[in-house]
Coordinates of C-alpha atoms in Angstrom, one line a residue:
X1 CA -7.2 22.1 -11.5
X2 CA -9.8 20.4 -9.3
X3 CA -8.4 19.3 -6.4
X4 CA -9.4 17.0 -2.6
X5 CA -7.7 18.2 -0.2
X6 CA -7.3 17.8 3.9
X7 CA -8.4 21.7 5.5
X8 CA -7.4 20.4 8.9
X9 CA -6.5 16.9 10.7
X10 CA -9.6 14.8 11.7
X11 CA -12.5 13.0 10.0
X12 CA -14.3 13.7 6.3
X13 CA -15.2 17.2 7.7
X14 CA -11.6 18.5 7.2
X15 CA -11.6 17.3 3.7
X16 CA -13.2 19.0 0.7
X17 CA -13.3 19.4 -2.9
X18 CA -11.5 22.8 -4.2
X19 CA -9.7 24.6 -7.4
X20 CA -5.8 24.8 -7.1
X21 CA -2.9 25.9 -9.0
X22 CA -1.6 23.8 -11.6
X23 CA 1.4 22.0 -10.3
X24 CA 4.8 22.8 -11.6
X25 CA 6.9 20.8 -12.8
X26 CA 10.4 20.6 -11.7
X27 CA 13.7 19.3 -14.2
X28 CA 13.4 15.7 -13.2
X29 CA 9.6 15.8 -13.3
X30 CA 6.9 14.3 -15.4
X31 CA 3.5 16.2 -15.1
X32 CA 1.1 13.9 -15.7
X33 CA -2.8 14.2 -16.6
X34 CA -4.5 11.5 -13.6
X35 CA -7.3 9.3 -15.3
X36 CA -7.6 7.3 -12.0
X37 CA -6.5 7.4 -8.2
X38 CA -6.7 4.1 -6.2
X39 CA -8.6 4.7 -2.3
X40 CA -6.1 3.4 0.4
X41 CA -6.7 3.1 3.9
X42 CA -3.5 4.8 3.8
X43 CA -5.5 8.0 3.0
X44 CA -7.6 7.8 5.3
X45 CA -4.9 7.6 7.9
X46 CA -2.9 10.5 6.4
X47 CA -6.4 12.5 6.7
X48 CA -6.7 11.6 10.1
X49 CA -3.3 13.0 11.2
X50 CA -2.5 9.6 12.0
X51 CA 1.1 9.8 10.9
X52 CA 1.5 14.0 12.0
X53 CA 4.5 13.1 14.0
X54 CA 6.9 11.7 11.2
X55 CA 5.2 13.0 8.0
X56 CA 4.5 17.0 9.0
X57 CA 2.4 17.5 5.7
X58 CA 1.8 21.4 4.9
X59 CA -1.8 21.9 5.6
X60 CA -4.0 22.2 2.8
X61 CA -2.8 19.3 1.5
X62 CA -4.1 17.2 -1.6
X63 CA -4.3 13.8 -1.1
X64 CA -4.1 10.5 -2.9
X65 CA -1.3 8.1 -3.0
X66 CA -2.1 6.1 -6.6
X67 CA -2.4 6.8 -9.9
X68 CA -2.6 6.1 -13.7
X69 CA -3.1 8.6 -16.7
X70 CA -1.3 10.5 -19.0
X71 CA 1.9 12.3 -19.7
X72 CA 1.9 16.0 -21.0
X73 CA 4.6 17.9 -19.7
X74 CA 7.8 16.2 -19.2
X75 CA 11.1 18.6 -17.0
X76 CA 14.3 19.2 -19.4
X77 CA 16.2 16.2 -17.3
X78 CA 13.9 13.7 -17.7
X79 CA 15.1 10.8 -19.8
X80 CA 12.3 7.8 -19.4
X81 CA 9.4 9.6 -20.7
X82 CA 7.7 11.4 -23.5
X83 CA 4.4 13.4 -23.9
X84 CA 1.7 10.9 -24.4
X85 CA 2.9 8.1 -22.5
X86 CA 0.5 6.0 -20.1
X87 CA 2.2 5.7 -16.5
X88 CA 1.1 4.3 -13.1
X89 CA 2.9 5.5 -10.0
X90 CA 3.1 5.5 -6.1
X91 CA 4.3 9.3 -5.7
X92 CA 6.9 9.8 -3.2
X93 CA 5.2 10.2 0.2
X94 CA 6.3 13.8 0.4
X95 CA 4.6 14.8 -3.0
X96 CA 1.6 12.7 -2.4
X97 CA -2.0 14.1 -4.1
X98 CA -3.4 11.8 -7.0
X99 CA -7.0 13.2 -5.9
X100 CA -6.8 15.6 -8.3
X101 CA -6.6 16.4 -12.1
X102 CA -2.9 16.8 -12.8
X103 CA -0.1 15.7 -10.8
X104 CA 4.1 16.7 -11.3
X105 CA 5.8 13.2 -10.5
X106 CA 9.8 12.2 -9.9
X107 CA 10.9 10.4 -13.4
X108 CA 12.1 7.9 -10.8
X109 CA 8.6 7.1 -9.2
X110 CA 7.0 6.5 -12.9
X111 CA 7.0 3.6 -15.1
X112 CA 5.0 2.8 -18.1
X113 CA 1.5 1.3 -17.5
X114 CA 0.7 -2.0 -17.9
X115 CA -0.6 -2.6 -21.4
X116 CA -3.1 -5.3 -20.3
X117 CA -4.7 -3.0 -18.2
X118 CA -7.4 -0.3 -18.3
X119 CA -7.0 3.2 -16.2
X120 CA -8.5 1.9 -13.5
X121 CA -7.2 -1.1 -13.0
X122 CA -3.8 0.2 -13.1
X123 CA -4.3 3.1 -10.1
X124 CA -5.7 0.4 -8.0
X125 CA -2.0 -1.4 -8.1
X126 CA 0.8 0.9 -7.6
X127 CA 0.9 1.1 -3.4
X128 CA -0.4 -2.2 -2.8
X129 CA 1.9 -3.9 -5.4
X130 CA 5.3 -2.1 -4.3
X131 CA 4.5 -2.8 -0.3
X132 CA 4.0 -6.3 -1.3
X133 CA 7.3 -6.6 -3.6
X134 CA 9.0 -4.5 -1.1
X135 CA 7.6 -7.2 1.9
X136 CA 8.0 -10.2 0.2
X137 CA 11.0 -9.8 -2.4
X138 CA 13.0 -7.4 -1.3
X139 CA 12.6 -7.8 3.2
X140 CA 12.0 -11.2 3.4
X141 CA 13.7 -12.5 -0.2
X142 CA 11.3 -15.3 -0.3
X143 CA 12.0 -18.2 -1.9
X144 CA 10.4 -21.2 -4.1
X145 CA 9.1 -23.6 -1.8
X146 CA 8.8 -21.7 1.6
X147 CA 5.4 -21.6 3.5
X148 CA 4.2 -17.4 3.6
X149 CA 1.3 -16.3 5.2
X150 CA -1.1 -13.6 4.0
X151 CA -3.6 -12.1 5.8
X152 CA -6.6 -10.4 4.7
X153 CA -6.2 -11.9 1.1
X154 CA -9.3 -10.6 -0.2
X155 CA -8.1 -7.2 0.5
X156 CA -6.6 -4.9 -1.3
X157 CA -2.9 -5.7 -0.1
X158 CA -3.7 -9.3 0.5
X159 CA -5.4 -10.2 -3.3
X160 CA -1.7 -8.9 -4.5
X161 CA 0.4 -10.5 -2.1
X162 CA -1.3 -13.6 -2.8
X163 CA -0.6 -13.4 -6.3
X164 CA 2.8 -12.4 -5.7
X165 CA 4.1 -15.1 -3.6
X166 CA 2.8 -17.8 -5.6
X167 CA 4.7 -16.2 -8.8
X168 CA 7.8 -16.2 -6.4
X169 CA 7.3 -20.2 -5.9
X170 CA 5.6 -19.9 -2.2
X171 CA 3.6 -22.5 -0.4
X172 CA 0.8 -20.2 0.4
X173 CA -2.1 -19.7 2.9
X174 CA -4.2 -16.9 3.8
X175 CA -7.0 -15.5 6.2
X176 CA -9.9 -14.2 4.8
X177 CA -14.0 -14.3 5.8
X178 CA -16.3 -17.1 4.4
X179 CA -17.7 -15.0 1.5
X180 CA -14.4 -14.8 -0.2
X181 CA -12.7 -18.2 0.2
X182 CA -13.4 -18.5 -3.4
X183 CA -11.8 -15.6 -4.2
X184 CA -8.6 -16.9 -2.2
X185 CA -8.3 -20.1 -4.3
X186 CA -8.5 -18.3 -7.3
X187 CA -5.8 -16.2 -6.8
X188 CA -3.8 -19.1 -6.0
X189 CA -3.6 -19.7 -2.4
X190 CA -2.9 -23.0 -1.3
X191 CA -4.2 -22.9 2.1
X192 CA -7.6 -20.6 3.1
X193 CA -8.4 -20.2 6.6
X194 CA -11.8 -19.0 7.5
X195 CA -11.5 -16.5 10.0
X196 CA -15.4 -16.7 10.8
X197 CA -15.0 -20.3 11.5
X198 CA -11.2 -21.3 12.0
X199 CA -8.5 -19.7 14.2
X200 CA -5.2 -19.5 12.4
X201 CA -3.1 -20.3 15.1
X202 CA -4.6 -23.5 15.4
X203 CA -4.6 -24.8 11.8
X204 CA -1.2 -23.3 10.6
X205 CA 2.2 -24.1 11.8
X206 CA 6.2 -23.6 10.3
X207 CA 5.6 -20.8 8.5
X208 CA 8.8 -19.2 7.2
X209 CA 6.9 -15.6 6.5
X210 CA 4.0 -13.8 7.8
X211 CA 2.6 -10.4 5.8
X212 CA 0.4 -8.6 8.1
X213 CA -2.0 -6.0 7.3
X214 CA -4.1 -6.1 10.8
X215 CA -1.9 -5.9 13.6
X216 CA -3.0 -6.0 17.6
X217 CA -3.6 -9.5 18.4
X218 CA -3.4 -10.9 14.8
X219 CA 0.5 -9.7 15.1
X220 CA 0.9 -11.1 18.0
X221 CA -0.9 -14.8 17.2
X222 CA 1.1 -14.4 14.0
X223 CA 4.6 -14.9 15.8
X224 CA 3.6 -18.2 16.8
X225 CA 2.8 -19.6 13.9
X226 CA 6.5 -19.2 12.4
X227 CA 9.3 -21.3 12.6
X228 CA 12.4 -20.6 14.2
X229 CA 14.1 -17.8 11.9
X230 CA 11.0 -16.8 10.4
X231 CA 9.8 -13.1 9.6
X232 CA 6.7 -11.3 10.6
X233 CA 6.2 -8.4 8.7
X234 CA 3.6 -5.6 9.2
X235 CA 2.6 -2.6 8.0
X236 CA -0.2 -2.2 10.7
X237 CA 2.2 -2.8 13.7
X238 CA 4.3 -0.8 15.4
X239 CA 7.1 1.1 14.0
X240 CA 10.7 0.1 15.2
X241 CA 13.8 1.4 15.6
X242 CA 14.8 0.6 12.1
X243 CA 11.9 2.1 10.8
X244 CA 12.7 5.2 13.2
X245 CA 16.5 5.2 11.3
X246 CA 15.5 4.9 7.7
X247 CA 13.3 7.4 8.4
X248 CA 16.0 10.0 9.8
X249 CA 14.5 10.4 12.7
X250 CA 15.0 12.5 15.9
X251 CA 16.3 11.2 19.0
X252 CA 12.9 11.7 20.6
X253 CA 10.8 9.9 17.7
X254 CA 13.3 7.1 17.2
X255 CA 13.0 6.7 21.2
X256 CA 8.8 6.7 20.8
X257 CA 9.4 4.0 18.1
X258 CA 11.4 2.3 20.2
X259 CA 9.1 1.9 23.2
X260 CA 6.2 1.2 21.1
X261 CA 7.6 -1.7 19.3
X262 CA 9.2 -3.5 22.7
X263 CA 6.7 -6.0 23.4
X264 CA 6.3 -7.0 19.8
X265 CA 10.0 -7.4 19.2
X266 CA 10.5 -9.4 23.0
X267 CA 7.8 -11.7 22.0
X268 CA 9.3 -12.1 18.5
X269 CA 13.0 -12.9 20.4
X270 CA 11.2 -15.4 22.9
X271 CA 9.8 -17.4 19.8
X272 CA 13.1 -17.1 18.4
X273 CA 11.7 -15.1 14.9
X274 CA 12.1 -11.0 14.1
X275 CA 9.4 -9.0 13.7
X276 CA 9.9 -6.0 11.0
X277 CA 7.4 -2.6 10.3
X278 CA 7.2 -1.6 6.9
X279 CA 5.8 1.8 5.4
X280 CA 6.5 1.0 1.8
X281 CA 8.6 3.4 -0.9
X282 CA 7.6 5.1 -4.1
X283 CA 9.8 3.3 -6.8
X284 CA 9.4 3.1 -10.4
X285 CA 12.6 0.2 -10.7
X286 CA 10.4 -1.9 -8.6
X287 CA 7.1 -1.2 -10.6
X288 CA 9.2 -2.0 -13.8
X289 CA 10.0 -5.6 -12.2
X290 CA 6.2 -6.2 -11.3
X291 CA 4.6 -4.8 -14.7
X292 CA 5.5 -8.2 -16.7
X293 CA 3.9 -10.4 -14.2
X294 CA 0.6 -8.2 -14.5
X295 CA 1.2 -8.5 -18.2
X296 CA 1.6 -12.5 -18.1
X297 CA -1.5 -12.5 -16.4
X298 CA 0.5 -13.7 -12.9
X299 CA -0.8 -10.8 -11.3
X300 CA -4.3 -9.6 -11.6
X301 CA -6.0 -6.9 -9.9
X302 CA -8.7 -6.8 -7.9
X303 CA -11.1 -4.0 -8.3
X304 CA -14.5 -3.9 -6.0
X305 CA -15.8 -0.4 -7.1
X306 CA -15.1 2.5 -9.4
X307 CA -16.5 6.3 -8.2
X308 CA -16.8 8.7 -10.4
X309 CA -13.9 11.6 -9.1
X310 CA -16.4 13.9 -7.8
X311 CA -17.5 11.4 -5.6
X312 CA -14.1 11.1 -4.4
X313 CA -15.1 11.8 -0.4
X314 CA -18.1 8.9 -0.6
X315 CA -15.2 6.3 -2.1
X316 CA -13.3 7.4 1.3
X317 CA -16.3 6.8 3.2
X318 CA -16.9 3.7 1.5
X319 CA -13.1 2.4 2.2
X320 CA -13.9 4.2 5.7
X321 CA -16.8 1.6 6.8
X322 CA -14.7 -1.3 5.4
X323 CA -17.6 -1.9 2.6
X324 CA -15.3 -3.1 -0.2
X325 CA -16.2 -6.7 -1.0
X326 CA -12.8 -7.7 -1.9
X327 CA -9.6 -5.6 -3.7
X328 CA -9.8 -1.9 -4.8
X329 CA -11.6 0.9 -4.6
X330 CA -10.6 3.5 -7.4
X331 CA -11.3 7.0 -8.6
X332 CA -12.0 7.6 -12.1
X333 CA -12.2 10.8 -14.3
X334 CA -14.7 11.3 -16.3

């Protein structure tokens, strides 16, 4: 099969296109032909060797980390799924590799594709949708009528998380740039602050949530914007110790975790809220739970551009140089 994978840690150099061995799948696995592959910064990171020191990938490694297509090989376990289907899925983040033309998938990763949508639209949703449910539903079990905070709601996390917390019965607000306040109201937020033009802190107060997608300072402003009790979440901050624990990690690592999360979680104890990392799961349940809200139209993805798949590397350069209007990028087949 045609393949991208990461040569060696670093920038787009270590990264090329190549032919690979078909994968194989196992009892419980789904092989599925990929019709699209949503672009994460995510990838970019993992290319980078950003995350080396708690996800030792096997270098080469093919990368990718969404995906919608086909199934055409299902293992002699697997229960869910049949030849033919149309699935979307977050692989597992040790089987990671949607940049390429077949991929074997846990039956537990998969679900069914959402019939309203097109190939495309459906790989730009799986990561972004599950960190948002897994943020907002399952971390902070938000509830109708409390005040949550977006940022970057033009983005590809954001534009979901919007949507999301509104379905869930939030009071919400967002950040985005002046461009895209349009965008913000139409997915539903309540409140839009213009970064260009507005500081947060000042015009937002007694929050009882906070998603971050930014980190540095924009954490740190964000802890003082909740109430007493309230939750930052981020999956751009540091990781902390209970990161360091679900992750299994060694004494050494879970100590690294711990140090570089202090400051966050002292400031987060002086204001009297708790400050939580997230690095979101592969799940297929959780997919399930979204896919009638994207049916019903209460979730609606945003998709900025479409590459062709052998233009996979300029769609990571693209994400790269943060030229994405608003949303997705995705990788099609042809």
């Amino acid at each position: 099969m045609k393949a991208f994978m990461v040569e060696h840690y670093g920038d787009q150099a270590g990264m090329r296109a190549a032919d690979m061995p078909d994968p194989r799948a196992g009892a419980d696995d789904v092989l599925v032909k990929i019709h699209a592959a949503g672009v994460n910064p995510l990838d970019i990171r993992i290319r980078n060797g950003d995350f080396k020191a708690f996800m030792p990938y096997r270098l080469p490694l093919v990368l990718g980390n969404d995906l919608a297509g086909t199934v055409v090989r299902v293992g002699p376990s697997v229960t869910r799924f049949a030849v033919g289907d149309e699935v979307y899925a977050r692989p597992d983040k040790d089987r990671i590799g949607t940049f390429a033309e077949l991929i074997a998938v846990h039956q537990d990763d998969l679900a069914l594709k959402p019939a309203t949508l097109t190939m495309a639209e459906a790989a730009s949703l799986p990561l972004v949708a599950l960190t948002a449910w897994q943020a907002l539903v399952e971390r902070a079990r938000v509830q109708p009528g409390q005040k949550v905070l977006i940022h970057a709601g033009a983005g590809g996390l954001g534009s979901i998380a919007v949507q999301l917390a509104k379905a869930l019965g939030a009071q919400v607000a967002t950040t985005v740039s002046t461009a895209k306040v349009g965008l913000a109201k139409d997915l539903g937020a309540d409140v839009v602050v213009d970064y260009r033009t507005q500081d947060f802190e000042e015009v937002l107060d007694g929050y009882d949530v906070v998603l971050d997608s930014l980190g540095g300072e924009n954490l740190t402003k964000s802890l003082r914007v909740l109430k007493p009790g309230g939750t930052a979440i981020s999956v751009a901050g540091p990781p902390d110790p209970a990161f360091a624990r679900e992750l299994g990690a060694n004494p050494i690592l879970r100590l690294a975790m711990t140090a570089l999360s202090f400051t966050t979680r002292r400031n987060a104890k002086r204001h009297g809220v708790t400050y939580s990392f997230l690095f979101m799961k592969a799940s297929g349940d959780q997919l399930r739970e979204l896919t009638p809200l994207i049916d019903t139209g209460k979730i609606r993805p945003v998709v900025d551009r479409v590459f062709p798949f052998e233009q996979t590397l300029q769609a990571m350069e693209y994400v790269e140089k943060g030229r994405a209007k608003a949303g997705k990028v995705v990788v099609a087949m042809t």
